[in-house]
Amino acid sequence: MPKLAVIGAGLMGSGIAQVAALGGYDVVLQDVSDAQLDRGLAAVDGSLQRMVKKERITADEAAAALARIARATELDAAAGADIVVEAVYEQLDVKQDIFRRLDALCRPEAVLATNTSALPITKIAAVTSRPERVVGTHFFSPVPMMRLCELVRGFKTSDETLERAKRFAEDLGKTCVVVNRDIAGFVTTRLIVALTVEAVKLVESGAATAEDVDTACRLGFGHAMGPLETMDLTGVDVFVNASRNIFTDTADPKFHPPELSVRMADAGDLGRKSGKGWYDHS
Ligand SMILES: NC(=O)c1ccc[n+]([C@@H]2O[C@H](COP(=O)([O-])OP(=O)(O)OC[C@H]3O[C@@H](n4cnc5c(N)ncnc54)[C@H](O)[C@@H]3O)[C@@H](O)[C@H]2O)c1
């Protein structure tokens, strides 16, 4: 079995470590502090225990998976890995610094993957001497539940790297879609942003209420949640940033953040995290 290193023990990194360990991978989970690792591994343990309760795995399988995850506070721990998945903060300079260091310490044939949701893979790969070995592996939250992995090619990603990333994601029980060009928002964020921009415009113009737009998507399309409910969950500010980033890259008006959402973000109506967004959460 290939050896995996996961950089960042937050929501996504701990989830990726968990599903990989369940899939039989030896994993080293690295973060900057023991406190972050404690939090990440507690989340893994909690999730595994819930799976045991639901009889999806046995208690022995949960214990074995947890035992397959080693912990580290130094990046050097990734040196022996065949594949590295970076899942740290969504900041280009932070990711580039990690890739620069990974490039220096990992074996030349190791695949270096990033779980970025929107940053260009090409810009992350460009700081390494092996851009052909760098690829986007975009998992979704919560990782143990969500079956998709969006594989994103950087400008120089090789076919072999893409294939190895695909095999890895499939080992974790995921189904892959491939984004063949390193476009802003990849496929998934472009689709959801385009739908959500139109949802905001419908409310902004008075054509429909937020409740009715969400109900239309749930009952008409079978979506689990409507776009505005989803925005309340992820953050109105997160939507405004995502749409603005894609618009900046593409100049395509369908991604331009509508004024109403921008003003909501300015006013601090950010959704669940602030107690009010499209809906009242107080
Ligand atoms: N949260 C989501 O729903 C979601 C979904 C898909 C993709 N993503 C992407 O996954 C990545 C991680 O997101 P998250 O929600 O898990 O973030 P998070 O804030 O929960 O976790 C980030 C972790 O990275 C660690 N970290 C920061 N700098 C580091 C460094 N230099 N070295 C090692 N560890 C470092 C932090 O201590 C923290 O534990 C981001 O790129 C994000 O855009 C997130």
XYZ file of N, CA and C in Angstrom, residues 150-282:
399
model
N -12.911 15.817 -6.997
C -12.710 16.547 -8.258
C -11.201 16.625 -8.490
N -10.738 15.955 -9.528
C -9.301 15.961 -9.832
C -9.022 17.098 -10.798
N -8.045 17.935 -10.437
C -7.793 19.112 -11.265
C -6.355 19.095 -11.771
N -6.223 19.171 -13.075
C -4.901 19.245 -13.683
C -4.355 20.661 -13.600
N -3.110 20.800 -13.164
C -2.413 22.057 -13.356
C -1.956 22.116 -14.804
N -1.340 23.212 -15.197
C -0.932 23.382 -16.602
C 0.030 22.277 -17.020
N 0.862 21.781 -16.084
C 1.886 20.794 -16.448
C 1.660 19.416 -15.835
N 0.535 19.186 -15.182
C 0.294 17.882 -14.544
C 0.371 16.756 -15.585
N 1.127 15.696 -15.271
C 1.271 14.596 -16.242
C 0.083 13.639 -16.154
N -0.089 12.856 -17.221
C -1.146 11.836 -17.228
C -0.922 10.844 -16.098
N 0.367 10.497 -15.876
C 0.670 9.504 -14.836
C 0.264 10.024 -13.452
N 0.543 11.287 -13.197
C 0.178 11.883 -11.902
C -1.336 11.876 -11.722
N -2.041 12.246 -12.778
C -3.506 12.267 -12.704
C -4.025 10.857 -12.411
N -3.428 9.877 -13.076
C -3.841 8.491 -12.900
C -3.571 8.026 -11.466
N -2.405 8.393 -10.922
C -2.086 7.985 -9.542
C -3.023 8.661 -8.540
N -3.359 9.911 -8.803
C -4.288 10.618 -7.911
C -5.672 9.967 -7.986
N -6.045 9.549 -9.186
C -7.358 8.909 -9.371
C -7.416 7.593 -8.601
N -6.339 6.818 -8.731
C -6.288 5.523 -8.019
C -6.393 5.739 -6.512
N -5.676 6.759 -6.042
C -5.695 7.082 -4.611
C -7.130 7.430 -4.160
N -7.779 8.326 -4.890
C -9.136 8.749 -4.488
C -10.099 7.560 -4.551
N -9.905 6.700 -5.549
C -10.782 5.524 -5.649
C -10.528 4.541 -4.507
N -9.265 4.429 -4.079
C -8.960 3.601 -2.903
C -9.727 4.097 -1.673
N -10.015 5.406 -1.662
C -10.731 6.000 -0.530
C -12.246 5.919 -0.732
N -12.657 5.209 -1.785
C -14.094 5.002 -2.030
C -14.756 6.156 -2.771
N -13.938 7.037 -3.366
C -14.527 8.195 -4.038
C -14.682 7.954 -5.536
N -15.618 8.678 -6.117
C -15.775 8.701 -7.563
C -15.182 10.024 -8.044
N -14.372 9.930 -9.101
C -13.650 11.133 -9.545
C -14.296 11.764 -10.764
N -14.239 13.085 -10.812
C -14.453 13.797 -12.071
C -13.146 14.518 -12.360
N -12.841 14.662 -13.645
C -11.556 15.266 -14.010
C -11.781 16.642 -14.636
N -11.082 17.627 -14.118
C -11.107 18.965 -14.703
C -9.817 19.081 -15.504
N -9.946 19.105 -16.808
C -8.779 18.978 -17.678
C -7.966 20.247 -17.850
N -8.577 21.383 -17.525
C -7.837 22.645 -17.572
C -7.998 23.328 -16.228
N -6.955 24.041 -15.823
C -6.912 24.663 -14.501
C -7.735 25.956 -14.529
N -9.059 25.807 -14.571
C -9.928 26.992 -14.705
C -10.409 27.460 -13.334
N -10.683 28.768 -13.218
C -11.134 29.335 -11.941
C -12.427 28.659 -11.503
N -12.444 28.183 -10.258
C -13.644 27.557 -9.699
C -13.814 26.094 -10.092
N -12.877 25.580 -10.884
C -12.958 24.179 -11.339
C -14.364 23.930 -11.944
N -14.910 22.725 -11.797
C -16.262 22.483 -12.324
C -17.308 22.748 -11.238
N -17.066 22.211 -10.043
C -18.122 22.239 -9.018
C -18.426 23.662 -8.548
N -17.376 24.448 -8.273
C -17.634 25.795 -7.752
C -18.259 26.674 -8.836
N -17.844 26.479 -10.098
C -18.478 27.249 -11.185
C -19.960 26.944 -11.268
N -20.318 25.672 -11.181
C -21.733 25.309 -11.300
C -22.547 25.894 -10.156
N -22.049 25.726 -8.930
C -22.840 26.184 -7.784
C -22.886 27.709 -7.740
N -21.793 28.364 -8.149
C -21.802 29.838 -8.143
C -22.781 30.359 -9.197
N -22.782 29.760 -10.386
C -23.702 30.234 -11.438
C -25.154 30.094 -10.976
N -25.479 28.957 -10.369
C -26.846 28.741 -9.873
C -27.176 29.747 -8.762
N -26.216 29.949 -7.872
C -26.479 30.790 -6.705
C -26.592 32.263 -7.094
N -25.772 32.702 -8.044
C -25.899 34.088 -8.531
C -27.321 34.305 -9.048
N -27.828 33.364 -9.838
C -29.183 33.509 -10.384
C -30.221 33.471 -9.270
N -29.997 32.632 -8.243
C -30.932 32.570 -7.115
C -31.008 33.924 -6.414
N -29.851 34.557 -6.195
C -29.838 35.877 -5.533
C -30.553 36.904 -6.403
N -30.310 36.849 -7.717
C -30.938 37.827 -8.615
C -32.464 37.688 -8.614
N -32.941 36.463 -8.502
C -34.395 36.254 -8.469
C -35.014 36.906 -7.235
N -34.298 36.797 -6.111
C -34.798 37.412 -4.875
C -34.634 38.927 -4.959
N -33.482 39.370 -5.450
C -33.165 40.803 -5.549
C -34.198 41.547 -6.405
N -34.644 40.893 -7.476
C -35.580 41.554 -8.398
C -37.019 41.432 -7.929
N -37.243 40.703 -6.841
C -38.609 40.541 -6.331
C -39.393 39.461 -7.065
N -38.718 38.698 -7.921
C -39.430 37.666 -8.677
C -39.874 36.511 -7.783
N -39.121 36.235 -6.720
C -39.488 35.124 -5.825
C -38.833 35.360 -4.464
N -39.404 34.723 -3.447
C -38.789 34.831 -2.113
C -37.634 33.825 -2.003
N -36.769 34.052 -1.007
C -35.660 33.118 -0.768
C -36.206 31.713 -0.489
N -37.286 31.669 0.308
C -37.882 30.358 0.651
C -38.341 29.642 -0.616
N -38.983 30.387 -1.531
C -39.514 29.735 -2.736
C -38.393 29.308 -3.693
N -37.336 30.102 -3.778
C -36.201 29.699 -4.630
C -35.603 28.393 -4.092
N -35.414 28.328 -2.778
C -34.840 27.108 -2.181
C -35.778 25.917 -2.345
N -37.087 26.163 -2.128
C -38.057 25.071 -2.272
C -38.067 24.559 -3.719
N -37.971 25.487 -4.680
C -37.956 25.083 -6.101
C -36.790 24.142 -6.377
N -35.613 24.465 -5.821
C -34.427 23.627 -6.079
C -34.538 22.287 -5.346
N -35.086 22.332 -4.134
C -35.201 21.052 -3.390
C -36.232 20.140 -4.033
N -37.445 20.672 -4.246
C -38.527 19.787 -4.710
C -38.536 19.619 -6.225
N -38.059 20.631 -6.941
C -38.064 20.538 -8.404
C -36.865 19.786 -8.950
N -35.713 19.955 -8.310
C -34.483 19.339 -8.830
C -33.964 18.220 -7.931
N -34.578 18.033 -6.764
C -34.087 16.992 -5.852
C -32.794 17.369 -5.150
N -32.452 18.675 -5.126
C -31.255 19.083 -4.376
C -31.519 18.884 -2.883
N -30.483 18.483 -2.148
C -30.657 18.263 -0.714
C -30.955 19.576 0.002
N -30.338 20.655 -0.481
C -30.576 21.989 0.083
C -30.668 22.992 -1.052
N -31.436 24.066 -0.834
C -31.490 25.129 -1.832
C -30.208 25.965 -1.798
N -29.958 26.761 -2.848
C -28.697 27.527 -2.919
C -28.559 28.584 -1.826
N -29.684 29.159 -1.384
C -29.577 30.226 -0.374
C -29.415 29.623 1.021
N -30.073 28.491 1.262
C -29.826 27.774 2.527
C -28.364 27.347 2.592
N -27.846 26.878 1.457
C -26.450 26.446 1.404
C -25.522 27.628 1.680
N -25.866 28.790 1.105
C -25.032 29.970 1.328
C -25.026 30.351 2.812
N -26.182 30.221 3.464
C -26.231 30.513 4.910
C -25.317 29.570 5.685
N -25.220 28.330 5.212
C -24.386 27.337 5.905
C -22.895 27.634 5.689
N -22.521 27.928 4.445
C -21.085 28.112 4.165
C -20.622 29.541 4.421
N -21.548 30.503 4.393
C -21.171 31.899 4.648
C -21.435 32.766 3.417
N -22.161 33.862 3.631
C -22.455 34.787 2.532
C -21.140 35.399 2.028
N -20.230 35.679 2.954
C -18.924 36.242 2.577
C -18.118 35.255 1.724
N -18.238 33.968 2.041
C -17.512 32.940 1.276
C -18.039 32.914 -0.168
N -19.374 33.021 -0.319
C -19.960 33.059 -1.663
C -19.479 34.297 -2.425
N -19.509 35.458 -1.756
C -19.107 36.699 -2.441
C -17.648 36.586 -2.902
N -16.786 36.049 -2.045
C -15.372 35.889 -2.435
C -15.219 34.926 -3.596
N -15.921 33.789 -3.510
C -15.780 32.765 -4.559
C -16.257 33.313 -5.901
N -17.426 33.986 -5.901
C -17.943 34.484 -7.178
C -17.047 35.599 -7.714
N -16.559 36.457 -6.799
C -15.690 37.552 -7.243
C -14.389 36.995 -7.854
N -13.840 35.962 -7.248
C -12.600 35.372 -7.788
C -12.816 34.806 -9.188
N -13.930 34.112 -9.378
C -14.172 33.527 -10.712
C -14.441 34.646 -11.721
N -15.211 35.647 -11.282
C -15.500 36.774 -12.185
C -14.205 37.490 -12.582
N -13.309 37.688 -11.621
C -12.051 38.385 -11.903
C -11.249 37.643 -12.969
N -11.257 36.326 -12.889
C -10.496 35.515 -13.853
C -11.154 35.437 -15.219
N -12.501 35.403 -15.235
C -13.201 35.094 -16.483
C -13.836 36.315 -17.143
N -14.099 37.371 -16.354
C -14.868 38.531 -16.826
C -16.239 38.119 -17.357
N -16.717 36.991 -16.910
C -18.022 36.493 -17.366
C -19.087 36.987 -16.382
N -20.039 37.820 -16.873
C -21.006 38.439 -15.949
C -21.855 37.442 -15.165
N -21.955 36.217 -15.642
C -22.804 35.289 -14.884
C -22.201 34.918 -13.523
N -20.913 35.255 -13.332
C -20.287 34.976 -12.035
C -20.171 36.235 -11.158
N -20.670 37.384 -11.654
C -20.511 38.627 -10.889
C -21.375 38.570 -9.628
N -20.787 38.817 -8.429
C -21.608 38.711 -7.216
C -22.702 39.775 -7.204
N -23.969 39.402 -7.080
C -25.038 40.399 -7.089
C -24.918 41.347 -5.900
N -25.383 42.605 -6.122
C -25.238 43.659 -5.116
C -25.835 43.252 -3.769
N -26.992 42.599 -3.805
C -27.658 42.247 -2.538
C -26.753 41.371 -1.661
N -26.090 40.393 -2.273
C -25.221 39.509 -1.476
C -23.997 40.271 -0.965
N -23.487 41.193 -1.780
C -22.324 41.991 -1.353
C -22.708 42.858 -0.148
N -23.894 43.488 -0.221
C -24.339 44.340 0.902
C -24.605 43.500 2.145
N -25.164 42.327 1.981
C -25.383 41.457 3.151
C -24.049 41.157 3.831
N -23.049 40.840 3.022
C -21.721 40.537 3.580
C -21.150 41.777 4.268
N -21.307 42.963 3.614
C -20.809 44.218 4.214
C -21.467 44.467 5.572
N -22.758 44.143 5.641
C -23.527 44.443 6.865
C -23.332 43.383 7.946
N -22.620 42.314 7.616
C -22.369 41.271 8.616
C -23.460 40.210 8.688
N -24.392 40.206 7.714
C -25.398 39.133 7.672
C -24.785 37.966 6.901
N -24.005 37.153 7.594
C -23.150 36.158 6.931
C -23.756 34.761 6.897
N -24.970 34.622 7.474
C -25.572 33.283 7.538
C -25.507 32.744 8.951
N -25.407 31.424 9.047
C -25.474 30.802 10.384
C -24.443 31.335 11.351
N -23.234 31.586 10.846
C -22.163 31.985 11.780
C -22.422 33.335 12.431
N -23.276 34.192 11.814
C -23.564 35.493 12.440
C -24.988 35.526 12.990
N -25.727 34.433 12.811
C -27.096 34.386 13.340
C -28.148 34.847 12.341
N -27.705 35.496 11.243
C -28.673 35.944 10.231
C -28.046 35.981 8.849
N -28.780 35.488 7.887
C -28.363 35.569 6.495
C -29.641 35.689 5.679
N -29.877 34.732 4.807
C -31.157 34.690 4.089
C -32.270 34.299 5.049
N -31.889 33.604 6.087
C -32.839 33.150 7.115
C -32.343 33.619 8.482
N -33.288 33.581 9.450
C -32.937 33.957 10.814
C -32.438 32.705 11.543
N -31.245 32.760 12.106
C -30.689 31.587 12.811
C -30.496 31.873 14.296
N -31.131 32.989 14.758
C -30.873 33.345 16.166
C -31.685 32.470 17.118
